[in-house]
Coordinates of C-alpha atoms and ligand atoms in Angstrom, one line a residue:
T1500 CA -7.5 -61.0 -10.4
G1501 CA -6.7 -64.6 -9.6
G1502 CA -9.9 -65.8 -11.1
V1503 CA -12.2 -63.6 -9.0
R1504 CA -13.0 -61.2 -11.7
A1505 CA -12.8 -62.8 -15.2
T1506 CA -13.6 -60.9 -18.3
F1507 CA -17.0 -62.4 -18.5
E1508 CA -17.9 -61.5 -15.0
A1509 CA -16.3 -58.2 -14.8
R1510 CA -18.7 -56.0 -12.8
G1511 CA -16.9 -54.2 -10.0
Y1512 CA -17.7 -51.6 -7.4
T1513 CA -15.8 -48.8 -5.8
A1514 CA -16.6 -47.0 -2.5
W1515 CA -14.8 -44.0 -0.9
D1516 CA -12.9 -44.7 2.2
P1517 CA -14.1 -42.0 4.6
T1518 CA -11.2 -42.8 7.1
S1519 CA -8.5 -41.7 4.7
P1520 CA -8.4 -38.0 3.7
A1521 CA -8.9 -37.0 0.1
F1522 CA -6.2 -34.8 -1.3
I1523 CA -5.4 -32.6 -4.3
L1524 CA -2.7 -33.6 -6.6
D1525 CA -1.0 -30.7 -8.4
N1526 CA 0.1 -31.2 -12.0
P1527 CA 1.7 -28.5 -14.2
N1528 CA -1.5 -28.5 -16.2
G1529 CA -4.2 -28.8 -13.6
T1530 CA -5.2 -30.1 -10.2
I1531 CA -6.8 -33.5 -9.5
L1532 CA -9.0 -34.5 -6.6
C1533 CA -7.9 -37.9 -5.3
I1534 CA -10.2 -39.9 -3.1
P1535 CA -8.9 -43.1 -1.4
T1536 CA -11.2 -45.8 -2.6
V1537 CA -11.9 -49.5 -2.3
F1538 CA -12.6 -51.8 -5.2
C1539 CA -14.6 -55.1 -5.0
S1540 CA -16.2 -57.5 -7.3
W1541 CA -19.9 -58.0 -8.1
K1542 CA -20.0 -60.7 -5.3
G1543 CA -18.4 -58.3 -2.8
E1544 CA -15.0 -60.0 -2.9
A1545 CA -12.0 -57.7 -2.3
L1546 CA -10.0 -56.9 -5.5
D1547 CA -7.7 -54.3 -3.8
K1548 CA -5.3 -54.0 -0.9
K1549 CA -7.5 -51.6 1.1
T1550 CA -10.6 -53.7 1.7
P1551 CA -8.8 -56.4 3.6
L1552 CA -6.9 -53.8 5.5
L1553 CA -10.1 -52.1 6.7
R1554 CA -11.6 -55.5 7.6
S1555 CA -8.5 -56.4 9.6
L1556 CA -8.7 -53.1 11.5
D1557 CA -12.2 -54.0 12.5
A1558 CA -11.1 -57.4 13.7
L1559 CA -8.3 -56.0 15.7
S1560 CA -10.5 -53.3 17.2
A1561 CA -13.2 -55.7 18.3
Q1562 CA -10.8 -58.0 20.1
A1563 CA -8.6 -55.3 21.6
V1564 CA -11.6 -53.5 23.0
R1565 CA -12.7 -56.7 24.8
V1566 CA -9.3 -56.8 26.5
L1567 CA -9.4 -53.1 27.4
R1568 CA -12.8 -53.6 29.0
L1569 CA -11.4 -56.2 31.4
F1570 CA -9.0 -53.6 32.6
G1571 CA -11.7 -51.0 33.2
S1572 CA -11.1 -48.9 30.0
T1573 CA -14.0 -47.1 28.4
A1574 CA -12.4 -47.0 24.9
A1575 CA -14.8 -47.9 22.1
R1576 CA -12.3 -48.4 19.3
V1577 CA -8.7 -49.5 18.9
G1578 CA -6.7 -48.8 15.7
A1579 CA -3.3 -49.9 14.5
T1580 CA -0.7 -47.2 13.9
A1581 CA 2.0 -47.4 11.3
G1582 CA 5.1 -45.5 10.3
P1583 CA 6.9 -47.0 7.3
E1584 CA 10.6 -46.0 6.7
Q1585 CA 11.1 -46.0 2.9
E1586 CA 14.5 -46.7 1.4
Y1587 CA 15.2 -45.8 -2.2
F1588 CA 18.0 -45.1 -4.7
L1589 CA 18.4 -41.9 -6.8
I1590 CA 20.5 -42.2 -9.9
D1591 CA 21.0 -39.8 -12.8
K1592 CA 18.1 -40.4 -15.2
N1593 CA 20.3 -40.5 -18.3
F1594 CA 21.8 -43.7 -16.9
Y1595 CA 18.4 -45.1 -16.1
Y1596 CA 17.2 -44.5 -19.7
A1597 CA 20.4 -46.1 -21.1
R1598 CA 19.8 -49.3 -19.1
P1599 CA 17.0 -51.4 -20.6
D1600 CA 17.2 -53.7 -17.5
L1601 CA 16.4 -50.9 -15.2
L1602 CA 13.6 -49.7 -17.4
N1603 CA 12.0 -53.2 -17.7
T1604 CA 12.7 -54.7 -14.3
G1605 CA 13.8 -52.0 -11.9
R1606 CA 17.1 -53.7 -11.3
T1607 CA 20.4 -54.2 -13.1
L1608 CA 20.7 -57.6 -14.6
F1609 CA 24.4 -57.1 -15.5
G1610 CA 27.1 -55.0 -14.0
A1611 CA 30.6 -55.7 -12.8
R1612 CA 31.6 -54.7 -9.3
P1613 CA 33.4 -51.3 -9.3
A1614 CA 36.7 -50.7 -7.5
K1615 CA 34.9 -49.1 -4.6
T1616 CA 31.4 -49.6 -3.2
Q1617 CA 30.2 -49.1 0.4
E1618 CA 33.2 -50.4 2.3
M1619 CA 34.3 -47.0 3.7
D1620 CA 30.7 -46.1 4.8
D1621 CA 31.5 -42.7 3.4
H1622 CA 28.2 -42.2 1.7
Y1623 CA 26.2 -43.4 4.8
F1624 CA 28.0 -41.0 7.1
G1625 CA 28.6 -38.3 4.5
S1626 CA 26.5 -35.2 3.8
I1627 CA 23.6 -35.4 1.4
P1628 CA 24.7 -34.4 -2.1
E1629 CA 23.4 -31.0 -3.1
R1630 CA 21.2 -32.1 -6.1
V1631 CA 19.8 -34.9 -4.0
L1632 CA 19.0 -32.5 -1.1
A1633 CA 17.2 -30.1 -3.4
C1634 CA 15.2 -33.0 -4.8
M1635 CA 14.4 -34.3 -1.3
L1636 CA 13.2 -30.8 -0.1
E1637 CA 10.9 -30.4 -3.1
T1638 CA 9.6 -34.0 -2.5
E1639 CA 8.8 -33.1 1.1
N1640 CA 7.0 -29.9 0.1
E1641 CA 4.9 -31.7 -2.4
L1642 CA 4.0 -34.3 0.2
Y1643 CA 3.1 -31.6 2.8
K1644 CA 0.7 -30.1 0.2
M1645 CA -1.1 -33.5 0.0
G1646 CA -1.2 -33.9 3.8
V1647 CA 1.6 -36.5 4.1
P1648 CA 3.6 -35.7 7.3
V1649 CA 7.2 -36.8 6.4
K1650 CA 9.8 -35.9 9.0
T1651 CA 13.0 -37.9 8.4
R1652 CA 15.6 -37.8 5.5
H1653 CA 19.0 -39.3 5.4
N1654 CA 21.6 -41.2 3.4
E1655 CA 21.6 -45.0 3.6
V1656 CA 24.4 -47.5 3.4
S1657 CA 24.8 -48.1 -0.3
P1658 CA 26.2 -45.2 -2.4
S1659 CA 23.2 -43.3 -3.9
Q1660 CA 20.8 -44.9 -1.4
Y1661 CA 18.5 -42.7 0.8
E1662 CA 15.6 -43.0 3.2
I1663 CA 12.5 -41.0 3.9
A1664 CA 10.2 -41.6 6.9
P1665 CA 6.9 -40.1 8.0
L1666 CA 5.4 -39.4 11.3
F1667 CA 3.3 -42.4 12.2
E1668 CA -0.5 -42.3 11.5
Q1669 CA -3.5 -44.6 11.6
A1670 CA -2.4 -47.7 9.7
N1671 CA -4.9 -47.2 6.9
V1672 CA -3.9 -43.6 6.3
A1673 CA -0.2 -44.5 6.6
T1674 CA -0.6 -47.2 3.9
D1675 CA -2.2 -44.7 1.5
H1676 CA 0.4 -42.1 2.4
N1677 CA 3.3 -44.5 1.7
M1678 CA 1.9 -45.1 -1.8
V1679 CA 1.8 -41.3 -2.3
I1680 CA 5.4 -41.0 -1.0
M1681 CA 6.6 -43.6 -3.5
E1682 CA 4.7 -41.9 -6.4
T1683 CA 6.0 -38.5 -5.3
L1684 CA 9.6 -39.6 -5.1
K1685 CA 9.5 -40.7 -8.7
R1686 CA 7.6 -37.7 -10.0
V1687 CA 9.9 -35.1 -8.3
A1688 CA 13.2 -36.9 -9.0
D1689 CA 12.5 -36.5 -12.7
R1690 CA 12.6 -32.7 -12.3
Y1691 CA 16.1 -32.9 -11.0
G1692 CA 17.4 -35.2 -13.7
L1693 CA 17.2 -38.1 -11.3
H1694 CA 15.4 -41.3 -11.3
A1695 CA 14.1 -42.9 -8.0
L1696 CA 14.6 -46.7 -7.9
L1697 CA 12.3 -48.4 -5.4
H1698 CA 13.3 -52.0 -6.2
E1699 CA 14.6 -54.2 -3.3
K1700 CA 17.9 -54.9 -5.1
P1701 CA 18.7 -52.5 -7.9
F1702 CA 22.5 -53.3 -7.7
A1703 CA 24.2 -56.5 -6.8
G1704 CA 27.0 -56.4 -4.2
V1705 CA 25.7 -53.3 -2.3
N1706 CA 22.8 -53.0 0.1
G1707 CA 19.3 -53.3 -1.1
S1708 CA 16.3 -51.4 0.0
G1709 CA 13.7 -52.3 2.6
K1710 CA 10.8 -50.7 4.3
H1711 CA 10.7 -51.0 8.0
V1712 CA 7.1 -51.0 9.1
N1713 CA 6.7 -49.6 12.7
W1714 CA 3.5 -50.8 14.1
S1715 CA 1.5 -50.4 17.3
M1716 CA -2.0 -50.2 18.6
C1717 CA -3.7 -47.1 19.9
D1718 CA -7.2 -46.6 21.5
D1719 CA -9.6 -43.8 20.6
Q1720 CA -8.5 -41.9 23.7
G1721 CA -4.9 -41.6 22.3
N1722 CA -3.3 -44.3 24.5
N1723 CA -0.5 -46.4 22.8
L1724 CA -1.3 -49.9 24.0
L1725 CA 2.4 -51.0 23.6
S1726 CA 3.8 -48.2 25.7
P1727 CA 5.4 -49.8 28.7
G1728 CA 5.1 -46.6 30.9
D1729 CA 7.2 -46.3 34.0
T1730 CA 6.0 -49.4 35.8
P1731 CA 5.4 -52.0 33.1
H1732 CA 5.7 -54.9 35.6
A1733 CA 2.6 -53.6 37.4
N1734 CA 0.7 -52.9 34.2
G1735 CA -1.4 -56.0 33.5
Q1736 CA -3.0 -54.4 30.5
F1737 CA 0.4 -53.7 28.8
L1738 CA 1.6 -57.2 29.6
V1739 CA -1.5 -58.7 27.9
F1740 CA -1.0 -56.7 24.7
L1741 CA 2.7 -57.5 24.7
V1742 CA 2.2 -61.2 25.2
A1743 CA -0.6 -61.2 22.6
V1744 CA 1.9 -60.0 20.0
I1745 CA 4.5 -62.6 21.0
R1746 CA 1.9 -65.3 20.8
A1747 CA 0.7 -64.1 17.5
V1748 CA 4.2 -64.1 15.9
A1749 CA 5.0 -67.5 17.5
R1750 CA 1.9 -69.1 16.0
H1751 CA 1.8 -67.2 12.6
G1752 CA 5.3 -66.2 11.8
D1753 CA 4.8 -68.1 8.5
L1754 CA 2.1 -65.6 7.5
L1755 CA 4.3 -62.6 8.3
R1756 CA 6.9 -64.3 6.0
V1757 CA 4.2 -64.7 3.3
A1758 CA 3.4 -61.0 3.6
V1759 CA 6.9 -60.0 2.4
A1760 CA 7.4 -62.8 -0.2
H1761 CA 8.0 -61.6 -3.7
A1762 CA 10.7 -61.9 -6.3
G1763 CA 12.4 -58.6 -5.5
N1764 CA 12.6 -59.4 -1.8
D1765 CA 14.2 -62.8 -2.4
H1766 CA 17.4 -60.9 -3.3
R1767 CA 17.5 -59.3 0.1
L1768 CA 16.1 -61.4 2.8
G1769 CA 18.8 -63.6 4.3
A1770 CA 21.6 -61.6 2.7
N1771 CA 23.9 -59.8 5.2
E1772 CA 22.0 -56.6 5.1
A1773 CA 18.5 -57.7 5.9
P1774 CA 16.9 -60.0 8.4
P1775 CA 16.8 -63.7 7.5
A1776 CA 13.7 -65.4 6.3
I1777 CA 13.3 -66.8 9.8
I1778 CA 10.7 -64.7 11.7
S1779 CA 11.7 -64.1 15.4
I1780 CA 11.1 -61.3 17.9
F1781 CA 13.7 -59.1 19.6
L1782 CA 12.3 -57.7 22.9
G1783 CA 15.3 -55.8 24.4
D1784 CA 16.7 -56.2 27.9
M1785 CA 13.8 -54.8 29.8
L1786 CA 11.0 -56.7 28.1
E1787 CA 13.0 -59.9 27.9
D1788 CA 13.5 -59.7 31.7
L1789 CA 9.8 -59.1 32.2
V1790 CA 9.0 -62.1 30.0
D1791 CA 11.4 -64.2 32.1
Q1792 CA 9.6 -63.1 35.2
I1793 CA 6.2 -64.0 33.7
E1794 CA 7.6 -67.4 32.8
K1795 CA 8.7 -67.9 36.4
G1796 CA 5.3 -67.0 37.7
T1797 CA 5.7 -63.6 39.4
V1798 CA 6.5 -60.2 38.0
T1799 CA 7.9 -57.9 40.6
S1800 CA 10.1 -55.3 38.9
A1801 CA 11.2 -53.7 35.7
K1802 CA 14.8 -52.8 34.7
K1803 CA 15.5 -49.1 34.5
G1804 CA 17.7 -47.4 32.0
G1805 CA 19.5 -45.1 34.4
Q1806 CA 21.8 -42.3 33.3
L1807 CA 24.7 -42.0 30.9
T1808 CA 27.6 -39.6 31.2
I1809 CA 29.9 -39.2 28.3
G1810 CA 32.9 -37.8 30.1
A1811 CA 33.2 -34.2 28.9
S1812 CA 31.9 -31.7 31.5
V1813 CA 30.2 -29.5 28.9
L1814 CA 28.0 -32.4 27.7
P1815 CA 24.6 -33.2 29.2
V1816 CA 23.8 -36.4 31.2
F1817 CA 21.6 -38.6 29.1
R1818 CA 18.6 -40.6 30.2
R1819 CA 19.5 -44.1 29.0
D1820 CA 17.0 -46.5 27.5
P1821 CA 16.5 -49.7 29.5
G1822 CA 17.7 -51.8 26.6
D1823 CA 19.9 -51.6 23.5
R1824 CA 18.6 -52.1 19.9
N1825 CA 19.2 -55.0 17.7
R1826 CA 19.4 -54.2 14.0
T1827 CA 19.4 -57.8 12.7
S1828 CA 16.0 -58.8 14.0
P1829 CA 13.1 -59.0 11.6
F1830 CA 10.6 -58.0 14.3
A1831 CA 12.0 -55.9 17.0
F1832 CA 10.4 -54.0 20.0
T1833 CA 11.7 -50.4 19.8
G1834 CA 10.5 -48.5 22.8
N1835 CA 6.7 -48.4 22.4
K1836 CA 6.1 -50.2 19.0
F1837 CA 7.3 -53.1 17.0
E1838 CA 9.4 -52.6 13.9
F1839 CA 8.8 -55.2 11.2
R1840 CA 11.9 -55.0 9.1
A1841 CA 11.5 -57.7 6.5
C1842 CA 9.3 -55.7 4.1
G1843 CA 10.5 -54.9 0.7
S1844 CA 11.0 -51.3 -0.5
A1845 CA 8.7 -51.6 -3.5
Q1846 CA 5.7 -53.3 -1.8
S1847 CA 2.6 -51.9 -0.3
I1848 CA 2.6 -52.1 3.5
S1849 CA -1.0 -53.2 3.3
G1850 CA -0.2 -56.9 3.2
P1851 CA 2.1 -57.0 6.3
I1852 CA -0.3 -54.8 8.3
V1853 CA -3.3 -57.0 7.4
V1854 CA -1.4 -60.0 8.7
L1855 CA -0.2 -58.3 11.8
N1856 CA -3.7 -57.0 12.7
T1857 CA -5.3 -60.4 12.1
I1858 CA -2.8 -62.5 13.9
V1859 CA -2.8 -60.2 16.9
A1860 CA -6.6 -60.0 16.8
E1861 CA -6.7 -63.8 17.1
S1862 CA -4.4 -63.8 20.2
L1863 CA -6.3 -61.0 21.8
D1864 CA -9.5 -62.9 21.2
Y1865 CA -7.9 -66.0 22.9
L1866 CA -6.7 -64.0 25.9
A1867 CA -10.0 -62.0 26.3
T1868 CA -12.0 -65.2 26.1
E1869 CA -10.0 -66.9 28.8
L1870 CA -10.2 -63.8 31.1
E1871 CA -13.8 -63.2 30.5
R1872 CA -14.6 -66.7 31.6
V1873 CA -12.8 -66.0 34.9
V1874 CA -14.8 -62.8 35.4
A1875 CA -18.1 -64.5 34.6
N1876 CA -17.2 -67.0 37.4
G1877 CA -16.5 -64.2 39.8
G1878 CA -12.7 -64.6 39.7
D1879 CA -10.0 -62.0 39.9
V1880 CA -8.6 -60.8 36.6
D1881 CA -5.3 -59.7 38.0
R1882 CA -4.5 -63.1 39.6
E1883 CA -5.8 -65.0 36.5
V1884 CA -3.7 -62.7 34.2
Q1885 CA -0.5 -64.0 35.8
S1886 CA -1.1 -67.6 35.3
L1887 CA -2.6 -67.2 31.8
L1888 CA 0.4 -65.1 30.6
Q1889 CA 2.8 -67.6 32.2
K1890 CA 1.1 -70.4 30.2
V1891 CA 1.2 -68.4 26.9
V1892 CA 4.8 -67.3 27.4
K1893 CA 5.9 -70.9 27.9
E1894 CA 4.2 -71.9 24.7
S1895 CA 5.6 -68.9 22.7
R1896 CA 9.0 -68.2 24.2
H1897 CA 10.8 -70.0 21.3
V1898 CA 10.1 -67.1 18.9
V1899 CA 12.1 -64.6 21.1
F1900 CA 15.7 -64.2 20.0
S1901 CA 18.1 -61.5 21.0
G1902 CA 21.3 -62.6 19.3
D1903 CA 22.7 -61.9 15.8
N1904 CA 20.1 -62.9 13.2
Y1905 CA 22.7 -62.7 10.4
S1906 CA 24.8 -65.5 11.9
E1907 CA 24.9 -69.0 10.6
A1908 CA 24.5 -70.3 14.1
W1909 CA 21.1 -68.8 14.3
H1910 CA 19.9 -70.9 11.3
A1911 CA 20.8 -74.1 13.2
E1912 CA 19.4 -72.8 16.4
A1913 CA 16.1 -71.7 14.7
E1914 CA 15.7 -75.2 13.2
R1915 CA 16.2 -76.7 16.7
R1916 CA 13.4 -74.4 18.0
G1917 CA 11.1 -75.5 15.2
L1918 CA 10.9 -72.0 13.6
P1919 CA 10.1 -72.2 9.9
N1920 CA 12.8 -70.9 7.5
R1921 CA 11.2 -70.3 4.1
R1922 CA 14.2 -69.1 2.1
T1923 CA 12.4 -68.1 -1.1
T1924 CA 9.0 -66.8 -2.2
V1925 CA 8.1 -70.1 -3.6
D1926 CA 8.8 -71.9 -0.3
S1927 CA 6.8 -69.3 1.6
L1928 CA 3.6 -68.8 -0.5
A1929 CA 2.0 -72.2 0.2
D1930 CA 1.7 -71.1 3.9
F1931 CA -1.0 -68.6 2.7
V1932 CA -3.5 -71.3 1.8
T1933 CA -3.0 -73.9 4.5
P1934 CA -6.1 -74.9 6.5
K1935 CA -4.7 -72.9 9.5
S1936 CA -4.5 -69.7 7.3
I1937 CA -7.9 -70.2 5.7
E1938 CA -9.5 -70.7 9.1
L1939 CA -7.7 -67.7 10.6
F1940 CA -8.6 -65.2 7.9
G1941 CA -12.0 -66.6 7.5
K1942 CA -12.8 -66.4 11.2
Y1943 CA -12.0 -62.7 11.4
R1944 CA -13.6 -62.0 8.0
V1945 CA -10.4 -60.6 6.5
F1946 CA -10.3 -63.0 3.5
N1947 CA -12.7 -65.7 2.6
E1948 CA -11.2 -68.8 1.1
R1949 CA -11.8 -67.7 -2.5
E1950 CA -10.1 -64.3 -1.9
L1951 CA -7.2 -66.0 -0.2
R1952 CA -6.7 -68.5 -3.1
S1953 CA -7.1 -65.8 -5.7
R1954 CA -4.3 -63.8 -4.0
Y1955 CA -2.1 -66.9 -3.7
E1956 CA -2.5 -67.3 -7.5
I1957 CA -1.7 -63.7 -8.1
F1958 CA 1.4 -63.8 -5.9
L1959 CA 2.7 -67.0 -7.7
E1960 CA 1.9 -65.5 -11.1
S1961 CA 3.7 -62.2 -10.4
Y1962 CA 6.7 -64.2 -9.1
W1963 CA 7.2 -66.2 -12.3
K1964 CA 6.3 -63.4 -14.6
T1965 CA 8.8 -61.1 -12.9
I1966 CA 11.5 -63.7 -13.5
A1967 CA 10.4 -64.3 -17.0
I1968 CA 10.6 -60.6 -17.8
E1969 CA 14.1 -60.4 -16.2
A1970 CA 15.2 -63.5 -18.2
Q1971 CA 14.0 -62.0 -21.5
S1972 CA 15.6 -58.7 -20.7
M1973 CA 18.9 -60.5 -20.1
L1974 CA 18.7 -62.4 -23.3
Q1975 CA 18.2 -59.1 -25.2
L1976 CA 21.0 -57.3 -23.4
A1977 CA 23.4 -60.2 -23.9
A1978 CA 22.7 -60.6 -27.6
R1979 CA 22.3 -57.0 -28.6
S1980 CA 24.5 -55.0 -26.3
I1981 CA 27.2 -57.1 -24.7
L1982 CA 28.0 -59.5 -27.5
P1983 CA 28.4 -56.8 -30.2
A1984 CA 30.7 -54.8 -27.9
A1985 CA 32.8 -57.9 -27.0
L1986 CA 33.1 -58.9 -30.7
R1987 CA 34.3 -55.4 -31.6
Y1988 CA 36.9 -55.5 -29.0
Q1989 CA 37.9 -59.0 -29.9
A1990 CA 38.4 -57.7 -33.5
E1991 CA 40.5 -54.8 -32.3
V1992 CA 42.8 -57.0 -30.3
A1993 CA 43.1 -59.6 -33.1
D1994 CA 43.8 -56.8 -35.5
S1995 CA 46.5 -55.4 -33.3
V1996 CA 48.1 -58.9 -32.9
A1997 CA 47.9 -59.4 -36.7
K1998 CA 49.6 -56.0 -37.3
L1999 CA 52.4 -56.9 -35.0
K2000 CA 53.0 -60.1 -36.9
A2001 CA 52.9 -58.2 -40.2
A2002 CA 55.5 -55.8 -38.9
G2003 CA 57.7 -58.8 -38.1
V2004 CA 57.3 -58.6 -34.3
S2005 CA 56.2 -61.8 -32.6
P2006 CA 53.1 -60.8 -30.5
P2007 CA 53.8 -60.9 -26.7
K2008 CA 52.3 -63.8 -24.8
L2009 CA 50.1 -61.6 -22.7
Q2010 CA 48.4 -60.0 -25.7
L2011 CA 47.7 -63.5 -27.1
R2012 CA 46.3 -64.5 -23.7
L2013 CA 44.0 -61.5 -23.7
L2014 CA 42.7 -62.6 -27.1
D2015 CA 42.2 -66.1 -25.9
E2016 CA 40.4 -64.9 -22.8
L2017 CA 38.1 -62.8 -25.0
V2018 CA 37.4 -65.7 -27.4
A2019 CA 36.6 -68.0 -24.5
A2020 CA 34.4 -65.5 -22.7
I2021 CA 32.4 -64.7 -25.9
E2022 CA 32.0 -68.4 -26.5
E2023 CA 30.7 -68.8 -23.0
L2024 CA 28.4 -65.8 -23.3
Q2025 CA 26.8 -67.2 -26.4
A2026 CA 26.5 -70.7 -24.9
N2027 CA 24.9 -69.4 -21.7
H2028 CA 22.6 -67.2 -23.7
D2029 CA 21.4 -70.2 -25.7
V2030 CA 20.9 -72.3 -22.6
L2031 CA 18.6 -69.6 -21.1
A2032 CA 16.9 -69.0 -24.4
E2033 CA 16.1 -72.7 -24.7
I2034 CA 14.8 -72.9 -21.2
M2035 CA 12.5 -69.9 -21.8
A2036 CA 11.2 -71.4 -25.1
A2037 CA 10.6 -74.9 -23.7
W2038 CA 8.3 -74.0 -20.8
D2039 CA 4.6 -74.5 -21.4
D2040 CA 3.1 -75.8 -18.2
D2041 CA 0.3 -73.5 -17.0
D2042 CA 0.2 -74.6 -13.4
D2043 CA 1.4 -71.6 -11.5
M2044 CA 3.2 -73.4 -8.7
A2045 CA 5.1 -75.6 -11.1
H2046 CA 6.0 -72.6 -13.1
A2047 CA 7.2 -70.7 -10.1
R2048 CA 9.3 -73.7 -8.9
H2049 CA 10.8 -74.0 -12.4
S2050 CA 11.6 -70.3 -12.4
R2051 CA 13.4 -70.5 -9.1
D2052 CA 15.2 -73.8 -9.8
V2053 CA 16.0 -73.6 -13.5
V2054 CA 15.6 -70.1 -14.9
V2055 CA 17.3 -68.2 -12.0
P2056 CA 20.5 -70.3 -12.0
A2057 CA 20.7 -70.0 -15.8
M2058 CA 20.3 -66.2 -15.4
N2059 CA 23.1 -66.2 -12.8
D2060 CA 25.4 -68.1 -15.2
L2061 CA 24.7 -65.6 -18.0
R2062 CA 25.3 -62.7 -15.7
A2063 CA 28.6 -64.0 -14.5
V2064 CA 30.1 -64.2 -17.9
G2065 CA 28.6 -60.8 -19.0
D2066 CA 30.2 -59.2 -16.0
K2067 CA 33.5 -60.8 -16.8
L2068 CA 33.4 -59.3 -20.3
E2069 CA 32.7 -55.9 -18.8
T2070 CA 36.1 -56.2 -17.0
L2071 CA 37.9 -57.2 -20.3
V2072 CA 36.3 -55.0 -23.0
A2073 CA 37.6 -51.4 -23.6
S2074 CA 35.5 -49.0 -21.6
D2075 CA 34.9 -46.7 -24.6
L2076 CA 33.2 -49.7 -26.3
W2077 CA 31.1 -50.8 -23.4
P2078 CA 27.4 -49.9 -24.2
L2079 CA 25.9 -49.8 -20.8
P2080 CA 26.3 -47.2 -18.0
T2081 CA 28.5 -48.9 -15.4
Y2082 CA 28.0 -49.4 -11.6
Q2083 CA 30.8 -46.8 -11.1
E2084 CA 28.8 -44.2 -13.1
M2085 CA 25.3 -45.1 -11.7
L2086 CA 26.3 -45.2 -8.1
F2087 CA 28.8 -42.4 -7.8
I2088 CA 27.7 -39.6 -10.2
K2089 CA 25.4 -37.9 -7.8
Ligands
ADP809 P1 14.9 -45.7 13.0 O1 15.5 -45.4 11.6 O2 15.8 -45.3 14.1 O3 14.3 -47.0 13.1 P2 12.9 -43.6 12.2 O4 12.8 -42.4 13.0 O5 13.6 -43.5 10.9 O6 13.7 -44.7 13.2 O7 11.5 -44.2 12.0 C1 10.7 -44.6 13.0 C2 9.3 -44.6 12.5 O8 8.4 -45.2 13.6 C3 8.7 -43.3 12.3 O9 8.0 -43.3 11.1 C4 7.8 -43.0 13.5 O10 6.8 -42.1 13.2 C5 7.3 -44.4 13.7 N1 6.6 -44.6 15.0 C6 6.9 -44.0 16.2 N2 6.0 -44.4 17.1 C7 5.1 -45.2 16.5 C8 3.9 -45.9 16.9 N3 3.5 -45.8 18.2 N4 3.3 -46.6 16.0 C9 3.7 -46.8 14.8 N5 4.8 -46.1 14.3 C10 5.5 -45.4 15.2
MG810 MG1 15.1 -44.8 9.9

């Protein structure tokens, strides 16, 4: 609770959320009525992820409606819409139960690279394995029964990795439904002898799992406010909403980064499979051209997509989009919505949506205030929009980037542009409690300072606790699984060498070398184990930030050292003696 609800002040309240439909959960032994509910403390402070989300939706609506009025709309309410694409792994549950690291932490803490992983893309482009497809179909049926509108299923890049995506909904409902999707994936997988892994990085060396959060704004008359339409250049209202988002990300990219900062996501962000920790925007050809025109002062035209012929007469002519897509950007415009790609697969999408709603509300507030002043003085909104947007685009342009976000060059370029690059959770979290953040969330009544600080503490504490549990699990695996197997094999090889000697044969050099290698690796395993064990025993500071820094800078490197030698032993020790299911088995037995 981050100090908001201590044991001696434990009263709390719940209230039904009437905007998210109740549903009935089927269980083999009964049915349960589930009612989406908020949870707050005796003083009214939010203790959940729903209350701030509902508050941020109010903030967004209030500011968006002001802008709409200026353009003659009669809408009374604006909501955010969201469609989260959920990635996950399915592995045989026997392997899951045989891996204490997966059970304790959701990811493998040891595991040598198998001969083959994802280099042929044959899982990605292959058909869905039959057992998995059966499991997916039942998951979908269960979800339909609870009113969750899922529509997309496919294989993902890593072997045994998959994706499920719903039809987008109101952001609050989409957030609840994503939780239901994650629960249902786990529940149904079990019926097929599978286990669903939702962790961001269950396996080293292959792709991890993210959750792309597609986000837009929609008024109560059903208009998507980020839909460019056929003549976006002449649509002042669209341009205001677009520029509001650009301004929001330019000013508060650090908060979007905070919203996806947790130990699991540190394994993913910045690796060559997920966007970097630098938050930038991809707009695509058409919008980037519009933004160029705005910057120059007059917007006169919009690029058209045109037609695409493929060359075979039996095939149809396509209507081509006005711009290509960029899969490396953390925040990309995709047709009529933005796709925030930095979220982790295991996290609730509430946090990222709360941040998006709030920072965009602030920019809409700013733009509405400027424009309302013009109107009050009898000015012309359309003329004023041009010069206002020009000013804002000039201030915010540095956050727009269309190149390869995975490249090293971008890191240097981003630094030149002054964009923050918070590589780890620990680097990022402090941005949550800066005066800028406290003022922003306070002004729009999304978090008061106490709520913000309590969440900051919770995030820090979850970070170091996650790493502490991983370190303890590693110590146990190293001492009780890997070391005994390695010692047994060492004895076998030593025995074989001794027997050769006894038979009067001088043992071949390579056999002696194998023995030496084993002896050395076992020595290193024990030494690295002891280093990590000492680090874990010595720490007694109760300052959460100090603890988190120590976890990142001291514990994690010691874990990496221990893993390296454990994985080396896996490549030396006889496979019939190896006590843990291997990557080969977990990733390829489908
Ligand atoms: P891709 O994998 O090509 O990015 P998907 O079809 O898997 O695309 O997922 C796109 C997601 O975006 C879907 O959940 C879809 O419902 C959602 N989406 C589409 N339009 C909107 C919108 N206006 N607001 C929010 N989400 C949207
Ligand atoms: Mg998808």
